[in-house]
């Protein structure tokens, strides 16, 4: 019998996260029997309260997944060359399983160039151009975590993605474009909208699956959603409520949209936790790939 207190139209990202972390943990328990498992290293450049929250969540997930997790905080004054040198040392260090480069970074740091410097087999965030390029060839092993989380949550509904009409709103390198590519590989028909798209609602209203990654609170109202659709809300926006308190909301007007949609991911508690779980799953994939090339036993 369904629990009357649980809204079954909201997809519970925390439950999905917990299931994935259990799978990853079971893998690493076995891997540790075969030999010592290396650690994940999180690199934050400069002090940022925003980044500290991400790192805390990742560290907690790593504990649940049975992976050692070290936090490095590099000074605000570190140069691009010094960062590259430190990354290169971690690439060569067999005690480092994967490298996470936290964003945002200070203005003088070129984040893309540093992501390129991370060895593709240690790129647990799936942000190296080689990892992004692999998605074009439908090789999903180390996909960008948020994009992979969106796909995982769509699959939670049990819908067969083949032939489904998906509309992706947002076309950034780290979210929108990879989501579109991953879903094409699953057989969906994908339309990508962005800030220059005319009449967003014309596209969004015919979507069986609507994925939104823009960064604008309440961009998507109920009138923009097809009845019964799956709505995946990737947006993270800090807003101040009528009580004067700051809170996090997505890009979707969740309470209105859930009256018409079949499924909606809540913010917080939807895509966010699953993104962290994907990072740990990527660590597992990195371990498997490093083993396959003989880096580790
Ligand atoms: P971005 O700023 O790089 O890209 C925004 C995208 O939205 C662009 O493609 C732009 O063309 C489009 N856009 C802007 N205004 C629009 C409009 N009015 N109509 C249609 N499209 C419009 O952002 P991003 O890095 O892709 O992040 C998007 C959102 O997702 C942000 O809120 C970010 O905080 C959030 N995010 C969440 C996670 C997570 O793990 N949950 C991870 C990454 C980003």
GROMACS .gro file of C-alpha atoms and ligand atoms in nm:
model
  341
    1UNK     CA    1   0.000   0.000   0.000
    2UNK     CA    2   0.130   0.349  -0.082
    3UNK     CA    3   0.216   0.575   0.211
    4UNK     CA    4  -0.030   0.867   0.205
    5UNK     CA    5   0.236   1.105   0.338
    6UNK     CA    6   0.476   1.045   0.050
    7UNK     CA    7   0.415   1.237  -0.273
    8UNK     CA    8   0.483   0.974  -0.537
    9UNK     CA    9   0.513   1.234  -0.812
   10UNK     CA   10   0.834   1.360  -0.654
   11UNK     CA   11   1.135   1.144  -0.741
   12UNK     CA   12   1.339   1.087  -0.424
   13UNK     CA   13   1.699   1.164  -0.520
   14UNK     CA   14   1.829   1.073  -0.174
   15UNK     CA   15   1.688   0.719  -0.202
   16UNK     CA   16   1.847   0.679  -0.547
   17UNK     CA   17   2.176   0.810  -0.409
   18UNK     CA   18   2.170   0.568  -0.121
   19UNK     CA   19   2.109   0.269  -0.352
   20UNK     CA   20   2.398   0.368  -0.582
   21UNK     CA   21   2.635   0.424  -0.288
   22UNK     CA   22   2.549   0.075  -0.159
   23UNK     CA   23   2.644  -0.072  -0.498
   24UNK     CA   24   2.970   0.123  -0.509
   25UNK     CA   25   3.052   0.028  -0.151
   26UNK     CA   26   2.999  -0.343  -0.227
   27UNK     CA   27   3.241  -0.306  -0.520
   28UNK     CA   28   3.511  -0.137  -0.312
   29UNK     CA   29   3.481  -0.392  -0.030
   30UNK     CA   30   3.573  -0.658  -0.287
   31UNK     CA   31   3.844  -0.439  -0.445
   32UNK     CA   32   4.005  -0.385  -0.105
   33UNK     CA   33   4.034  -0.763  -0.061
   34UNK     CA   34   4.239  -0.777  -0.381
   35UNK     CA   35   4.469  -0.488  -0.283
   36UNK     CA   36   4.488  -0.141  -0.135
   37UNK     CA   37   4.243   0.102  -0.299
   38UNK     CA   38   4.379   0.451  -0.370
   39UNK     CA   39   4.204   0.771  -0.260
   40UNK     CA   40   3.996   1.043  -0.418
   41UNK     CA   41   4.147   1.390  -0.392
   42UNK     CA   42   3.927   1.699  -0.386
   43UNK     CA   43   4.106   2.018  -0.485
   44UNK     CA   44   3.958   2.355  -0.387
   45UNK     CA   45   4.140   2.667  -0.501
   46UNK     CA   46   4.082   2.963  -0.269
   47UNK     CA   47   3.834   2.966   0.016
   48UNK     CA   48   3.466   2.959  -0.085
   49UNK     CA   49   3.172   2.873   0.142
   50UNK     CA   50   2.980   2.744  -0.162
   51UNK     CA   51   3.258   2.498  -0.247
   52UNK     CA   52   3.289   2.391   0.117
   53UNK     CA   53   2.927   2.265   0.107
   54UNK     CA   54   2.993   2.054  -0.207
   55UNK     CA   55   3.310   1.910  -0.056
   56UNK     CA   56   3.132   1.820   0.269
   57UNK     CA   57   2.858   1.635   0.075
   58UNK     CA   58   3.114   1.453  -0.138
   59UNK     CA   59   3.320   1.353   0.167
   60UNK     CA   60   3.008   1.213   0.336
   61UNK     CA   61   2.916   1.015   0.024
   62UNK     CA   62   3.271   0.881  -0.007
   63UNK     CA   63   3.250   0.745   0.349
   64UNK     CA   64   2.926   0.564   0.256
   65UNK     CA   65   3.084   0.433  -0.064
   66UNK     CA   66   3.390   0.307   0.125
   67UNK     CA   67   3.635   0.533  -0.060
   68UNK     CA   68   3.914   0.730   0.106
   69UNK     CA   69   3.862   1.102   0.038
   70UNK     CA   70   4.123   1.371   0.094
   71UNK     CA   71   4.058   1.745   0.079
   72UNK     CA   72   4.325   1.978  -0.051
   73UNK     CA   73   4.282   2.354  -0.025
   74UNK     CA   74   4.519   2.542  -0.251
   75UNK     CA   75   4.587   2.910  -0.183
   76UNK     CA   76   4.401   3.186  -0.365
   77UNK     CA   77   4.743   3.301  -0.490
   78UNK     CA   78   4.846   2.972  -0.651
   79UNK     CA   79   4.945   3.018  -1.017
   80UNK     CA   80   4.810   2.827  -1.315
   81UNK     CA   81   5.151   2.664  -1.369
   82UNK     CA   82   5.175   2.555  -1.006
   83UNK     CA   83   4.826   2.400  -1.030
   84UNK     CA   84   4.926   2.211  -1.344
   85UNK     CA   85   5.241   2.084  -1.173
   86UNK     CA   86   5.045   1.961  -0.869
   87UNK     CA   87   4.788   1.789  -1.093
   88UNK     CA   88   5.065   1.625  -1.292
   89UNK     CA   89   5.214   1.487  -0.967
   90UNK     CA   90   4.872   1.342  -0.872
   91UNK     CA   91   4.840   1.189  -1.219
   92UNK     CA   92   5.166   1.003  -1.152
   93UNK     CA   93   5.079   0.906  -0.794
   94UNK     CA   94   4.943   0.549  -0.770
   95UNK     CA   95   4.787   0.645  -0.434
   96UNK     CA   96   4.546   0.881  -0.615
   97UNK     CA   97   4.244   0.709  -0.770
   98UNK     CA   98   4.071   1.022  -0.896
   99UNK     CA   99   4.093   1.401  -0.889
  100UNK     CA  100   3.798   1.635  -0.828
  101UNK     CA  101   3.855   1.999  -0.920
  102UNK     CA  102   3.597   2.204  -0.732
  103UNK     CA  103   3.438   2.505  -0.904
  104UNK     CA  104   3.426   2.803  -0.894
  105UNK     CA  105   3.798   2.879  -0.904
  106UNK     CA  106   3.958   3.227  -0.870
  107UNK     CA  107   3.944   3.447  -1.185
  108UNK     CA  108   4.313   3.407  -1.273
  109UNK     CA  109   4.275   3.027  -1.301
  110UNK     CA  110   4.176   2.872  -1.634
  111UNK     CA  111   3.958   2.584  -1.516
  112UNK     CA  112   3.922   2.420  -1.856
  113UNK     CA  113   4.293   2.397  -1.900
  114UNK     CA  114   4.326   2.233  -1.557
  115UNK     CA  115   4.047   1.987  -1.635
  116UNK     CA  116   4.240   1.894  -1.949
  117UNK     CA  117   4.549   1.835  -1.736
  118UNK     CA  118   4.376   1.566  -1.526
  119UNK     CA  119   4.454   1.222  -1.667
  120UNK     CA  120   4.138   1.084  -1.837
  121UNK     CA  121   4.159   0.767  -1.624
  122UNK     CA  122   4.153   0.982  -1.307
  123UNK     CA  123   3.883   1.217  -1.436
  124UNK     CA  124   3.604   1.111  -1.198
  125UNK     CA  125   3.405   1.428  -1.273
  126UNK     CA  126   3.395   1.340  -1.644
  127UNK     CA  127   3.505   1.694  -1.733
  128UNK     CA  128   3.820   1.628  -1.932
  129UNK     CA  129   3.761   1.699  -2.306
  130UNK     CA  130   3.851   1.333  -2.371
  131UNK     CA  131   3.568   1.217  -2.140
  132UNK     CA  132   3.322   1.462  -2.298
  133UNK     CA  133   3.437   1.350  -2.644
  134UNK     CA  134   3.379   0.985  -2.556
  135UNK     CA  135   3.011   1.059  -2.502
  136UNK     CA  136   2.983   1.158  -2.868
  137UNK     CA  137   3.088   0.799  -2.945
  138UNK     CA  138   2.828   0.668  -2.695
  139UNK     CA  139   3.103   0.560  -2.452
  140UNK     CA  140   2.943   0.670  -2.125
  141UNK     CA  141   3.194   0.531  -1.878
  142UNK     CA  142   3.307   0.861  -1.724
  143UNK     CA  143   3.024   1.102  -1.806
  144UNK     CA  144   2.986   1.442  -1.635
  145UNK     CA  145   2.814   1.368  -1.304
  146UNK     CA  146   2.516   1.605  -1.323
  147UNK     CA  147   2.428   1.495  -1.675
  148UNK     CA  148   2.457   1.129  -1.574
  149UNK     CA  149   2.237   1.202  -1.270
  150UNK     CA  150   1.965   1.349  -1.492
  151UNK     CA  151   1.963   1.035  -1.708
  152UNK     CA  152   1.960   0.807  -1.402
  153UNK     CA  153   1.659   0.992  -1.259
  154UNK     CA  154   1.466   0.967  -1.587
  155UNK     CA  155   1.530   0.591  -1.584
  156UNK     CA  156   1.390   0.577  -1.228
  157UNK     CA  157   1.044   0.637  -1.375
  158UNK     CA  158   1.069   0.306  -1.564
  159UNK     CA  159   0.996   0.477  -1.898
  160UNK     CA  160   1.166   0.340  -2.206
  161UNK     CA  161   1.370   0.628  -2.348
  162UNK     CA  162   1.368   0.495  -2.703
  163UNK     CA  163   1.175   0.735  -2.925
  164UNK     CA  164   1.067   0.962  -2.637
  165UNK     CA  165   1.048   1.335  -2.705
  166UNK     CA  166   1.299   1.500  -2.472
  167UNK     CA  167   1.341   1.875  -2.447
  168UNK     CA  168   1.662   1.995  -2.282
  169UNK     CA  169   1.651   2.358  -2.172
  170UNK     CA  170   2.005   2.491  -2.129
  171UNK     CA  171   2.306   2.410  -2.348
  172UNK     CA  172   2.611   2.451  -2.124
  173UNK     CA  173   2.920   2.234  -2.172
  174UNK     CA  174   2.889   2.072  -1.829
  175UNK     CA  175   2.515   2.005  -1.821
  176UNK     CA  176   2.289   2.073  -2.121
  177UNK     CA  177   2.508   1.945  -2.404
  178UNK     CA  178   2.617   1.623  -2.228
  179UNK     CA  179   2.256   1.549  -2.122
  180UNK     CA  180   2.146   1.584  -2.486
  181UNK     CA  181   2.422   1.350  -2.605
  182UNK     CA  182   2.358   1.090  -2.334
  183UNK     CA  183   1.986   1.086  -2.411
  184UNK     CA  184   2.046   1.058  -2.785
  185UNK     CA  185   2.258   0.753  -2.711
  186UNK     CA  186   1.958   0.611  -2.521
  187UNK     CA  187   1.745   0.650  -2.834
  188UNK     CA  188   1.549   0.961  -2.734
  189UNK     CA  189   1.458   1.237  -2.980
  190UNK     CA  190   1.622   1.542  -2.827
  191UNK     CA  191   1.552   1.912  -2.880
  192UNK     CA  192   1.793   2.156  -2.715
  193UNK     CA  193   1.666   2.503  -2.616
  194UNK     CA  194   1.868   2.797  -2.482
  195UNK     CA  195   1.849   3.171  -2.420
  196UNK     CA  196   1.802   3.247  -2.791
  197UNK     CA  197   1.520   2.996  -2.840
  198UNK     CA  198   1.196   3.159  -2.950
  199UNK     CA  199   0.880   3.045  -2.772
  200UNK     CA  200   1.027   2.810  -2.515
  201UNK     CA  201   0.678   2.691  -2.420
  202UNK     CA  202   0.607   2.558  -2.771
  203UNK     CA  203   0.897   2.318  -2.727
  204UNK     CA  204   0.853   2.239  -2.358
  205UNK     CA  205   0.482   2.158  -2.393
  206UNK     CA  206   0.541   1.870  -2.633
  207UNK     CA  207   0.811   1.706  -2.419
  208UNK     CA  208   0.757   1.360  -2.270
  209UNK     CA  209   1.068   1.439  -2.068
  210UNK     CA  210   1.163   1.798  -1.985
  211UNK     CA  211   1.512   1.859  -1.844
  212UNK     CA  212   1.589   2.209  -1.720
  213UNK     CA  213   1.937   2.350  -1.642
  214UNK     CA  214   1.923   2.728  -1.667
  215UNK     CA  215   1.959   2.896  -1.326
  216UNK     CA  216   1.634   3.097  -1.322
  217UNK     CA  217   1.385   3.034  -1.041
  218UNK     CA  218   1.033   2.943  -1.158
  219UNK     CA  219   1.127   2.958  -1.528
  220UNK     CA  220   0.905   2.654  -1.585
  221UNK     CA  221   0.542   2.686  -1.477
  222UNK     CA  222   0.260   2.432  -1.507
  223UNK     CA  223   0.141   2.585  -1.837
  224UNK     CA  224   0.474   2.488  -1.997
  225UNK     CA  225   0.449   2.117  -1.915
  226UNK     CA  226   0.270   1.835  -2.098
  227UNK     CA  227   0.034   1.639  -1.871
  228UNK     CA  228   0.208   1.327  -1.740
  229UNK     CA  229   0.559   1.439  -1.842
  230UNK     CA  230   0.878   1.369  -1.649
  231UNK     CA  231   1.038   1.695  -1.531
  232UNK     CA  232   1.402   1.691  -1.422
  233UNK     CA  233   1.501   2.014  -1.247
  234UNK     CA  234   1.877   2.069  -1.242
  235UNK     CA  235   1.871   2.439  -1.146
  236UNK     CA  236   2.009   2.559  -0.814
  237UNK     CA  237   1.902   2.912  -0.717
  238UNK     CA  238   1.934   3.092  -0.385
  239UNK     CA  239   1.622   3.300  -0.316
  240UNK     CA  240   1.502   3.495  -0.015
  241UNK     CA  241   1.153   3.392   0.095
  242UNK     CA  242   0.875   3.613   0.235
  243UNK     CA  243   1.005   3.522   0.584
  244UNK     CA  244   1.339   3.686   0.495
  245UNK     CA  245   1.520   3.351   0.502
  246UNK     CA  246   1.741   3.231   0.216
  247UNK     CA  247   1.655   2.896   0.060
  248UNK     CA  248   1.740   2.691  -0.248
  249UNK     CA  249   1.492   2.643  -0.532
  250UNK     CA  250   1.527   2.496  -0.880
  251UNK     CA  251   1.420   2.632  -1.220
  252UNK     CA  252   1.077   2.469  -1.196
  253UNK     CA  253   0.775   2.589  -1.001
  254UNK     CA  254   0.759   2.247  -0.836
  255UNK     CA  255   0.434   2.277  -0.642
  256UNK     CA  256   0.239   2.392  -0.951
  257UNK     CA  257   0.413   2.160  -1.198
  258UNK     CA  258   0.366   1.846  -0.989
  259UNK     CA  259  -0.010   1.890  -1.026
  260UNK     CA  260   0.021   1.827  -1.399
  261UNK     CA  261   0.345   1.633  -1.449
  262UNK     CA  262   0.379   1.258  -1.397
  263UNK     CA  263   0.709   1.294  -1.208
  264UNK     CA  264   0.917   1.590  -1.088
  265UNK     CA  265   1.256   1.600  -0.917
  266UNK     CA  266   1.246   1.825  -0.610
  267UNK     CA  267   1.511   2.090  -0.533
  268UNK     CA  268   1.679   2.025  -0.298
  269UNK     CA  269   1.675   1.645  -0.277
  270UNK     CA  270   1.654   1.550  -0.647
  271UNK     CA  271   1.940   1.587  -0.895
  272UNK     CA  272   2.190   1.715  -0.632
  273UNK     CA  273   2.233   1.396  -0.425
  274UNK     CA  274   2.234   1.176  -0.736
  275UNK     CA  275   2.512   1.393  -0.885
  276UNK     CA  276   2.729   1.315  -0.582
  277UNK     CA  277   2.642   0.945  -0.615
  278UNK     CA  278   2.753   0.958  -0.981
  279UNK     CA  279   3.089   1.093  -0.870
  280UNK     CA  280   3.136   0.783  -0.654
  281UNK     CA  281   3.015   0.558  -0.935
  282UNK     CA  282   3.270   0.723  -1.163
  283UNK     CA  283   3.537   0.646  -0.901
  284UNK     CA  284   3.437   0.281  -0.932
  285UNK     CA  285   3.460   0.302  -1.313
  286UNK     CA  286   3.799   0.475  -1.287
  287UNK     CA  287   3.920   0.189  -1.065
  288UNK     CA  288   3.798  -0.070  -1.317
  289UNK     CA  289   3.960   0.114  -1.607
  290UNK     CA  290   4.290   0.162  -1.425
  291UNK     CA  291   4.289  -0.211  -1.352
  292UNK     CA  292   4.212  -0.291  -1.717
  293UNK     CA  293   4.520  -0.099  -1.836
  294UNK     CA  294   4.741  -0.259  -1.569
  295UNK     CA  295   4.795   0.050  -1.351
  296UNK     CA  296   4.668  -0.141  -1.049
  297UNK     CA  297   4.630  -0.509  -0.961
  298LIG     P1  298   2.516   2.808  -1.755
  298LIG     O1  299   2.497   2.946  -1.703
  298LIG     O2  300   2.647   2.764  -1.804
  298LIG     O3  301   2.409   2.783  -1.871
  298LIG     C1  302   2.278   2.830  -1.862
  298LIG     C2  303   2.203   2.784  -1.983
  298LIG     O4  304   2.070   2.835  -1.976
  298LIG     C3  305   2.261   2.835  -2.117
  298LIG     O5  306   2.258   2.729  -2.210
  298LIG     C4  307   2.166   2.947  -2.159
  298LIG     O6  308   2.155   2.962  -2.301
  298LIG     C5  309   2.034   2.896  -2.100
  298LIG     N1  310   1.936   3.002  -2.072
  298LIG     C6  311   1.956   3.118  -2.005
  298LIG     N2  312   1.840   3.188  -2.000
  298LIG     C7  313   1.747   3.114  -2.062
  298LIG     C8  314   1.609   3.133  -2.089
  298LIG     N3  315   1.545   3.242  -2.047
  298LIG     N4  316   1.543   3.037  -2.157
  298LIG     C9  317   1.608   2.926  -2.200
  298LIG     N5  318   1.738   2.901  -2.177
  298LIG    C10  319   1.806   2.996  -2.109
  298LIG     O7  320   2.463   2.715  -1.638
  298LIG     P2  321   2.495   2.560  -1.599
  298LIG     O8  322   2.632   2.551  -1.546
  298LIG     O9  323   2.451   2.470  -1.709
  298LIG    O10  324   2.394   2.545  -1.477
  298LIG    C11  325   2.254   2.562  -1.493
  298LIG    C12  326   2.186   2.550  -1.359
  298LIG    O11  327   2.211   2.418  -1.309
  298LIG    C13  328   2.238   2.646  -1.252
  298LIG    O12  329   2.132   2.682  -1.167
  298LIG    C14  330   2.339   2.562  -1.176
  298LIG    O13  331   2.355   2.606  -1.042
  298LIG    C15  332   2.272   2.427  -1.181
  298LIG     N6  333   2.364   2.313  -1.167
  298LIG    C16  334   2.326   2.213  -1.083
  298LIG    C17  335   2.409   2.103  -1.065
  298LIG    C18  336   2.364   1.992  -0.973
  298LIG    O14  337   2.443   1.905  -0.939
  298LIG     N7  338   2.238   1.988  -0.934
  298LIG    C19  339   2.532   2.095  -1.132
  298LIG    C20  340   2.566   2.196  -1.222
  298LIG    C21  341   2.480   2.306  -1.238
   0.00000   0.00000   0.00000
